[in-house]
Short mmCIF file of C-alpha atoms and ligand atoms in Angstrom, two decimals:
data_model
loop_
_atom_site.label_atom_id
_atom_site.label_comp_id
_atom_site.label_asym_id
_atom_site.label_seq_id
_atom_site.Cartn_x
_atom_site.Cartn_y
_atom_site.Cartn_z
CA MET P 183 -17.81 129.36 -20.72
CA LEU P 184 -14.64 128.80 -18.73
CA VAL P 185 -11.30 130.51 -19.44
CA LEU P 186 -8.40 128.67 -17.84
CA ALA P 187 -4.77 129.78 -17.89
CA HIS P 188 -2.29 126.91 -17.75
CA ILE P 189 1.39 126.69 -16.85
CA SER P 190 3.50 123.65 -16.08
CA ASP P 191 6.91 122.45 -15.00
CA LEU P 192 8.21 125.42 -13.05
CA HIS P 193 10.96 123.24 -11.53
CA LEU P 194 11.67 125.82 -8.83
CA ASP P 195 15.09 124.96 -7.42
CA GLY P 196 16.14 128.10 -5.58
CA SER P 197 18.02 129.43 -8.61
CA ALA P 198 17.49 133.01 -9.73
CA ARG P 199 16.76 131.73 -13.24
CA ALA P 200 13.85 129.49 -12.20
CA THR P 201 12.43 132.17 -9.92
CA GLU P 202 12.62 134.86 -12.59
CA ARG P 203 10.86 132.71 -15.20
CA ALA P 204 8.04 131.77 -12.81
CA GLU P 205 7.62 135.38 -11.70
CA ARG P 206 7.64 136.55 -15.30
CA VAL P 207 4.70 134.35 -16.31
CA ARG P 208 2.94 135.11 -12.99
CA ASP P 209 3.21 138.85 -13.69
CA ARG P 210 1.74 138.37 -17.18
CA LEU P 211 -1.20 136.43 -15.76
CA TRP P 212 -1.90 138.68 -12.79
CA GLY P 213 -1.89 141.70 -15.11
CA LEU P 214 -4.43 140.39 -17.64
CA PRO P 215 -7.20 142.94 -18.14
CA GLY P 216 -9.93 140.41 -18.93
CA ARG P 217 -11.61 137.57 -17.08
CA VAL P 218 -9.73 134.37 -16.33
CA ASP P 219 -11.53 131.80 -14.17
CA ALA P 220 -8.51 129.91 -12.83
CA LEU P 221 -4.87 129.03 -13.33
CA LEU P 222 -3.95 125.35 -13.71
CA VAL P 223 -0.42 124.31 -12.74
CA THR P 224 0.20 120.76 -13.93
CA GLY P 225 3.07 119.55 -11.82
CA ASP P 226 6.84 119.58 -11.47
CA ILE P 227 6.31 122.73 -9.45
CA ALA P 228 9.42 122.03 -7.37
CA ASP P 229 12.58 120.55 -8.85
CA HIS P 230 13.67 118.52 -5.79
CA GLY P 231 10.38 118.43 -3.86
CA THR P 232 11.69 120.31 -0.82
CA GLU P 233 9.61 122.37 1.58
CA THR P 234 11.68 125.46 0.72
CA GLU P 235 10.86 125.07 -2.97
CA TYR P 236 7.13 124.84 -2.18
CA GLU P 237 7.33 127.88 0.08
CA GLU P 238 8.74 129.78 -2.88
CA ALA P 239 6.05 128.41 -5.21
CA ALA P 240 3.34 129.47 -2.75
CA ARG P 241 4.85 132.95 -2.57
CA ILE P 242 5.15 133.34 -6.35
CA LEU P 243 1.65 132.00 -6.99
CA GLY P 244 0.08 134.03 -4.16
CA LEU P 245 -1.41 130.94 -2.56
CA HIS P 246 -1.38 131.98 1.08
CA ASP P 247 -1.59 135.76 0.97
CA GLY P 248 -4.57 136.28 -1.33
CA GLY P 249 -2.20 137.54 -4.02
CA ALA P 250 -3.72 135.51 -6.86
CA PRO P 251 -6.59 137.24 -8.69
CA PHE P 252 -8.26 133.89 -9.46
CA PRO P 253 -8.10 130.35 -8.06
CA VAL P 254 -4.78 128.56 -8.60
CA LEU P 255 -5.27 124.80 -9.02
CA THR P 256 -2.27 122.51 -8.80
CA CYS P 257 -1.37 118.85 -9.10
CA PRO P 258 1.96 117.09 -8.44
CA GLY P 259 4.42 115.81 -11.04
CA ASN P 260 7.26 113.33 -10.86
CA HIS P 261 9.63 115.93 -9.37
CA ASP P 262 7.16 116.75 -6.60
CA SER P 263 6.96 115.19 -3.17
CA ARG P 264 3.57 114.78 -1.55
CA ALA P 265 4.24 115.59 2.12
CA PRO P 266 6.11 118.90 1.65
CA TYR P 267 3.75 119.75 -1.24
CA ARG P 268 0.76 119.42 1.07
CA LYS P 269 2.43 121.23 3.94
CA ALA P 270 4.14 124.19 2.28
CA LEU P 271 2.20 124.63 -0.98
CA LEU P 272 -1.34 123.82 0.13
CA GLY P 273 -0.97 124.64 3.82
CA HIS P 274 -2.46 121.28 4.81
CA PRO P 275 -0.96 118.89 7.33
CA ALA P 276 1.06 116.08 5.81
CA ALA P 277 -1.06 113.07 4.88
CA ASP P 278 -0.56 109.94 2.86
CA GLY P 279 -2.04 109.21 -0.52
CA PRO P 280 -2.51 111.10 -3.76
CA VAL P 281 -3.13 114.86 -3.86
CA ASN P 282 -6.41 115.25 -5.78
CA SER P 283 -8.72 118.27 -5.84
CA VAL P 284 -11.77 119.54 -7.70
CA GLN P 285 -12.89 123.04 -8.57
CA VAL P 286 -16.51 123.48 -9.63
CA PHE P 287 -17.47 126.60 -11.57
CA ASP P 288 -20.91 127.66 -12.84
CA ASP P 289 -19.99 126.52 -16.36
CA GLY P 290 -17.68 123.57 -15.84
CA ALA P 291 -15.48 121.62 -13.49
CA VAL P 292 -11.78 120.80 -13.32
CA LEU P 293 -10.39 117.75 -11.57
CA MET P 294 -6.70 118.08 -10.67
CA CYS P 295 -5.39 114.52 -10.34
CA ASP P 296 -2.16 113.15 -8.89
CA SER P 297 -0.30 111.00 -11.43
CA SER P 298 2.93 110.91 -9.44
CA ILE P 299 4.38 107.68 -8.05
CA PRO P 300 6.47 108.44 -4.94
CA GLY P 301 10.13 107.71 -5.65
CA SER P 302 9.64 107.21 -9.39
CA ASP P 303 9.59 109.36 -12.54
CA ASP P 304 6.90 107.14 -14.02
CA GLY P 305 3.27 108.19 -13.89
CA ALA P 306 0.03 106.47 -12.91
CA LEU P 307 -3.39 107.32 -11.58
CA ASP P 308 -3.79 104.88 -8.71
CA GLU P 309 -7.00 103.12 -7.68
CA GLU P 310 -7.68 105.67 -4.94
CA THR P 311 -7.53 108.43 -7.56
CA TYR P 312 -9.78 106.55 -9.98
CA ASP P 313 -12.30 106.00 -7.14
CA TRP P 314 -12.11 109.71 -6.29
CA ILE P 315 -12.65 110.72 -9.95
CA GLU P 316 -15.70 108.43 -10.22
CA ALA P 317 -17.18 109.68 -6.94
CA THR P 318 -16.59 113.31 -7.88
CA LEU P 319 -18.17 112.84 -11.31
CA ASP P 320 -21.11 111.02 -9.68
CA GLU P 321 -21.66 114.01 -7.45
CA LEU P 322 -21.63 116.38 -10.43
CA ASP P 323 -24.12 114.05 -12.13
CA GLY P 324 -22.98 114.81 -15.67
CA SER P 325 -24.33 118.33 -15.37
CA LEU P 326 -21.12 120.19 -16.31
CA PRO P 327 -18.42 119.80 -18.96
CA THR P 328 -15.37 118.63 -17.06
CA LEU P 329 -11.64 118.61 -17.64
CA LEU P 330 -9.21 116.14 -16.12
CA ALA P 331 -5.77 117.62 -15.49
CA PHE P 332 -2.69 115.66 -14.39
CA HIS P 333 1.04 115.62 -15.06
CA HIS P 334 1.95 112.64 -17.26
CA PRO P 335 0.51 112.41 -20.82
CA PRO P 336 -1.12 109.01 -21.46
CA VAL P 337 0.14 108.77 -25.05
CA ALA P 338 3.46 108.93 -26.88
CA LEU P 339 4.39 112.40 -28.10
CA HIS P 340 7.10 111.08 -30.41
CA HIS P 341 10.06 112.22 -28.37
CA PRO P 342 12.08 109.59 -26.49
CA LEU P 343 12.34 111.58 -23.23
CA PRO P 344 8.69 112.24 -22.30
CA ASP P 345 7.67 109.00 -24.01
CA SER P 346 9.82 107.02 -21.59
CA TYR P 347 7.88 108.34 -18.56
CA ARG P 348 4.27 108.49 -19.63
CA LEU P 349 1.08 107.55 -17.81
CA ASP P 350 0.86 103.84 -17.08
CA ARG P 351 -2.26 101.79 -17.88
CA PRO P 352 -3.80 104.15 -20.44
CA ASP P 353 -6.45 101.49 -21.08
CA ARG P 354 -7.80 102.09 -17.55
CA LEU P 355 -8.15 105.81 -18.29
CA ALA P 356 -9.71 105.11 -21.70
CA ALA P 357 -12.32 102.89 -20.03
CA LEU P 358 -13.20 105.71 -17.65
CA LEU P 359 -13.58 108.15 -20.55
CA GLY P 360 -15.82 105.66 -22.34
CA ARG P 361 -18.26 105.76 -19.43
CA ARG P 362 -18.07 109.51 -18.86
CA PRO P 363 -19.15 111.68 -21.80
CA GLU P 364 -19.02 114.77 -19.58
CA ILE P 365 -15.20 114.64 -19.67
CA ALA P 366 -14.50 117.21 -22.37
CA GLY P 367 -10.73 116.86 -22.48
CA LEU P 368 -7.46 116.09 -20.78
CA ILE P 369 -4.82 118.65 -19.79
CA THR P 370 -1.27 117.58 -18.90
CA GLY P 371 2.27 118.84 -18.51
CA HIS P 372 5.58 116.95 -18.13
CA ALA P 373 6.77 117.18 -21.76
CA HIS P 374 8.05 120.77 -21.53
CA THR P 375 6.62 121.48 -24.98
CA PRO P 376 3.13 122.50 -26.08
CA ALA P 377 1.37 119.70 -27.93
CA ALA P 378 -2.14 118.83 -29.04
CA THR P 379 -3.37 115.33 -29.75
CA ALA P 380 -6.27 113.05 -28.85
CA PHE P 381 -6.81 110.23 -26.40
CA ALA P 382 -9.81 107.88 -26.37
CA GLY P 383 -11.71 110.29 -28.58
CA ARG P 384 -11.09 113.39 -26.43
CA PRO P 385 -8.71 116.27 -26.95
CA LEU P 386 -5.45 115.96 -25.04
CA VAL P 387 -3.49 119.17 -24.65
CA VAL P 388 0.03 119.26 -23.23
CA GLY P 389 1.05 122.60 -21.73
CA PRO P 390 4.41 124.24 -22.42
CA GLY P 391 7.08 124.36 -19.72
CA VAL P 392 8.09 127.36 -17.67
CA THR P 393 11.66 126.26 -16.98
CA TRP P 394 12.80 125.12 -20.45
CA THR P 395 11.40 123.88 -23.76
CA LEU P 396 11.89 120.38 -25.15
CA ARG P 397 13.73 120.36 -28.45
CA LEU P 398 12.04 117.90 -30.81
CA PRO P 399 14.19 115.23 -32.51
CA TRP P 400 14.16 117.09 -35.84
CA GLU P 401 15.13 120.37 -34.11
CA GLY P 402 18.55 119.24 -32.94
CA GLU P 403 20.25 116.84 -30.60
CA GLN P 404 20.29 118.80 -27.36
CA VAL P 405 17.10 117.95 -25.47
CA ALA P 406 16.54 121.13 -23.46
CA ASP P 407 16.28 124.53 -25.10
CA ARG P 408 16.96 126.75 -22.10
CA ASP P 409 16.88 129.92 -24.20
CA ALA P 410 13.30 129.44 -25.40
CA PRO P 411 10.88 131.84 -23.71
CA VAL P 412 8.47 130.82 -20.97
CA GLY P 413 5.33 129.15 -22.32
CA LEU P 414 1.72 129.67 -21.31
CA ALA P 415 -1.61 128.21 -22.49
CA PHE P 416 -5.21 129.39 -22.29
CA HIS P 417 -7.95 126.79 -22.50
CA VAL P 418 -11.51 127.80 -23.27
CA LEU P 419 -14.21 125.29 -22.35
CA ASP P 420 -17.52 126.37 -23.85
CA ASP P 421 -21.01 125.44 -22.70
CA GLU P 422 -21.21 122.64 -25.27
CA GLY P 423 -18.08 121.09 -23.80
CA ARG P 424 -15.81 122.05 -26.71
CA LEU P 425 -12.24 122.75 -25.74
CA THR P 426 -10.17 125.41 -27.56
CA SER P 427 -6.54 125.97 -26.56
CA HIS P 428 -4.34 128.99 -27.26
CA PHE P 429 -0.60 129.29 -26.65
CA ARG P 430 1.62 132.22 -25.75
CA VAL P 431 5.26 132.82 -24.97
CA VAL P 432 6.29 135.34 -22.35
CA MET P 433 9.53 137.06 -23.29
FE1 FE2 V 281 9.12 118.65 -15.78
FE1 FE2 V 282 7.65 115.66 -15.21
#
C-alpha cells in the first residue's frame, strides 16, 4: 500500500502570503506522526517561473538540504518554466524538453509527467512524454499499480476557467490507458479546487490549491476565494490498485 500526500498550485511569487501558505502545509506534512511514502506537487509551483521562485520552493520543500522526511515528487504547470525549474528546483543543469520523472516504490509507482507547453497556459503531453511513459511502463512490466500525475486535467470540471485550459488530445491519453491496465488512476492540479471524476474508466482526482480556492459558478461570481484555507490531499493506492483519496484543509 502506498500513502501519497498531494499539494498543488503553490504559485510562489515572493509574497509573504504565498510563502506562509506553502510553509503552513509543509509544516503539517513534515509533522505527521505516521508513514507517508511521498509528497506529490502537481505544478504551478512558481507563479512567474523565475529562478528565485524555485529557490524558495526548494527551500520550503527541503529539496536540497535533506529537510523533507519523504521523497518530494514534482511536475511543472503552466506557470512554470522548464530551465529555471530544472536548475533551481531540481538542481540539474538546464536542458530542453519536458520534465518527466518516475518514482518506484515496493508497492506501486508514480510517473510525474510534464503537461506544460512553453509560453502557453494550455496543456498537453507531447510525443516525447508519451514515449517516455510507454518505455517506463514497459520497464515496470505491469508488475505494480501505477499513478500518472500531471498538471492539466484532461476533462471539463464544469467551471469556465480551468475548462478553458485543459489537457489537449485527451483521446491520445485515453488510448494509452486502454493499453495499460496497470495505470490505477490520474492525479492532477491546475483547477485550484479538489475534485473527483473519472477519465477513460479510471479515477481522476484533482488536488486542491495551496494559494487560493476556485469558487464554483453556483458559489458566487468572484473566481478566486483567497480566504479559503490551504488544501491538501492524501491518496492511498492499495495492492489491488484501488485508489482512495482523502482531503484536508490546513487552517
Ligand atoms: Fe495554478
Ligand atoms: Fe495551472
